[in-house]
Every structure is written in C-alpha cells, then in structure tokens.
Steps between C-alpha positions, in 0.01 A plus 500: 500500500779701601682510110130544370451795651794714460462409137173639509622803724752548208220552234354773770806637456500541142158632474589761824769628296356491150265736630703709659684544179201600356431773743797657451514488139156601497529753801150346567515401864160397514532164596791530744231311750525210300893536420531531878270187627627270175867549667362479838265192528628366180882521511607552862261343645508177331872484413529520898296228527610258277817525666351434821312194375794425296711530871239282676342266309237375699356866480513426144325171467210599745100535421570841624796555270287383201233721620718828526630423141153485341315767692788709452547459130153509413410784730793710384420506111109530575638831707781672284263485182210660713724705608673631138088541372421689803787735445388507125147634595266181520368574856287206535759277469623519913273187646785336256762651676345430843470151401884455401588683770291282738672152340851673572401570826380134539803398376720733723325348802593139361849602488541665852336175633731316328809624570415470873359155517745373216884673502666366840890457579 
C-alpha cells in the first residue's frame, strides 16, 4: 500500500504543479485553492503516508489502510474538480465538494486510527 500511494501522491504532484504553471503563465490565480489543496491532500499528504505504510507494513495491509486509500482517492478527485467549477462560476456545484470533502475526511479519520492502533516499535 505504502509504494501505491506515493505513486499516486506523485501524480498529485504533477497535476499541483501543472497548474501552478498555468497560473503563472496565465497570471490567472484563480484556482490557487485547488493548486494549494492538490499539493496538500494530494502530494504531501499522501507521499507522507505511503512512506509511513511503506515503514510499517501492517498499517499498510489493514481494513483501515484499504479504507483510507479509497475514501481518500475517491473523495479527493470528487473535491478538487468541484472545487476548479466552483472557482469557474458553477455555484451549484458545492454539495459535490462537500461530498469529497466529507470522503477525505472519512478517510483522514481511517488514517489517524490507523496509525495509532497499527505503527508500534
């Protein structure tokens, strides 16, 4: 689980700094919301991680592992994309957000039980 998400965290990292490229060759900082959760959530986040899981593997192999991988990598997409149309004037597009954010959340809480029931000396 551990390789599988850093490799994932990697293609966050791509997209973060895609579109910050755009921005600047644009000077269109519109979406520097999205830029700035896509590196958070989707780079740093998971990159850090993988290398735990990676570090203990147990972490890594758990239902709760599993579970933080999907409701993180669904949630996350479901939110950046409501996210980029909100910022590109479709209002009623933020129960979308809410719900990514929600599975991220979900997922978050997976992780943080994780990590305490599963990495040990």
């Amino acid at each position: 689980m551990g390789i599988r998400l850093i490799k994932i965290a990697v293609v966050y990292f791509v997209i973060g700094v895609l579109l910050g490229m755009y921005m600047s060759i644009s000077h269109n900082y519109d979406y520097a919301s999205v830029h700035a959760h896509v590196n958070l959530l989707g780079w740093a986040s998971l990159a850090l991680a993988g290398v735990i899981y990676h570090l203990f593997p147990a972490a890594g192999k758990s239902t709760f592992g599993k579970v933080h991988f999907w409701l993180h990598n669904i949630g996350l997409p479901i939110m950046m994309i409501g996210l980029f149309l909100l910022m590109s004037g479709v209002e009623p597009v933020e129960p979308v957000i809410a719900v990514g954010g929600i599975l991220v959340t979900l997922g978050v809480l997976a992780f943080l039980y994780n990590v305490f029931t599963q990495v040990k000396k």
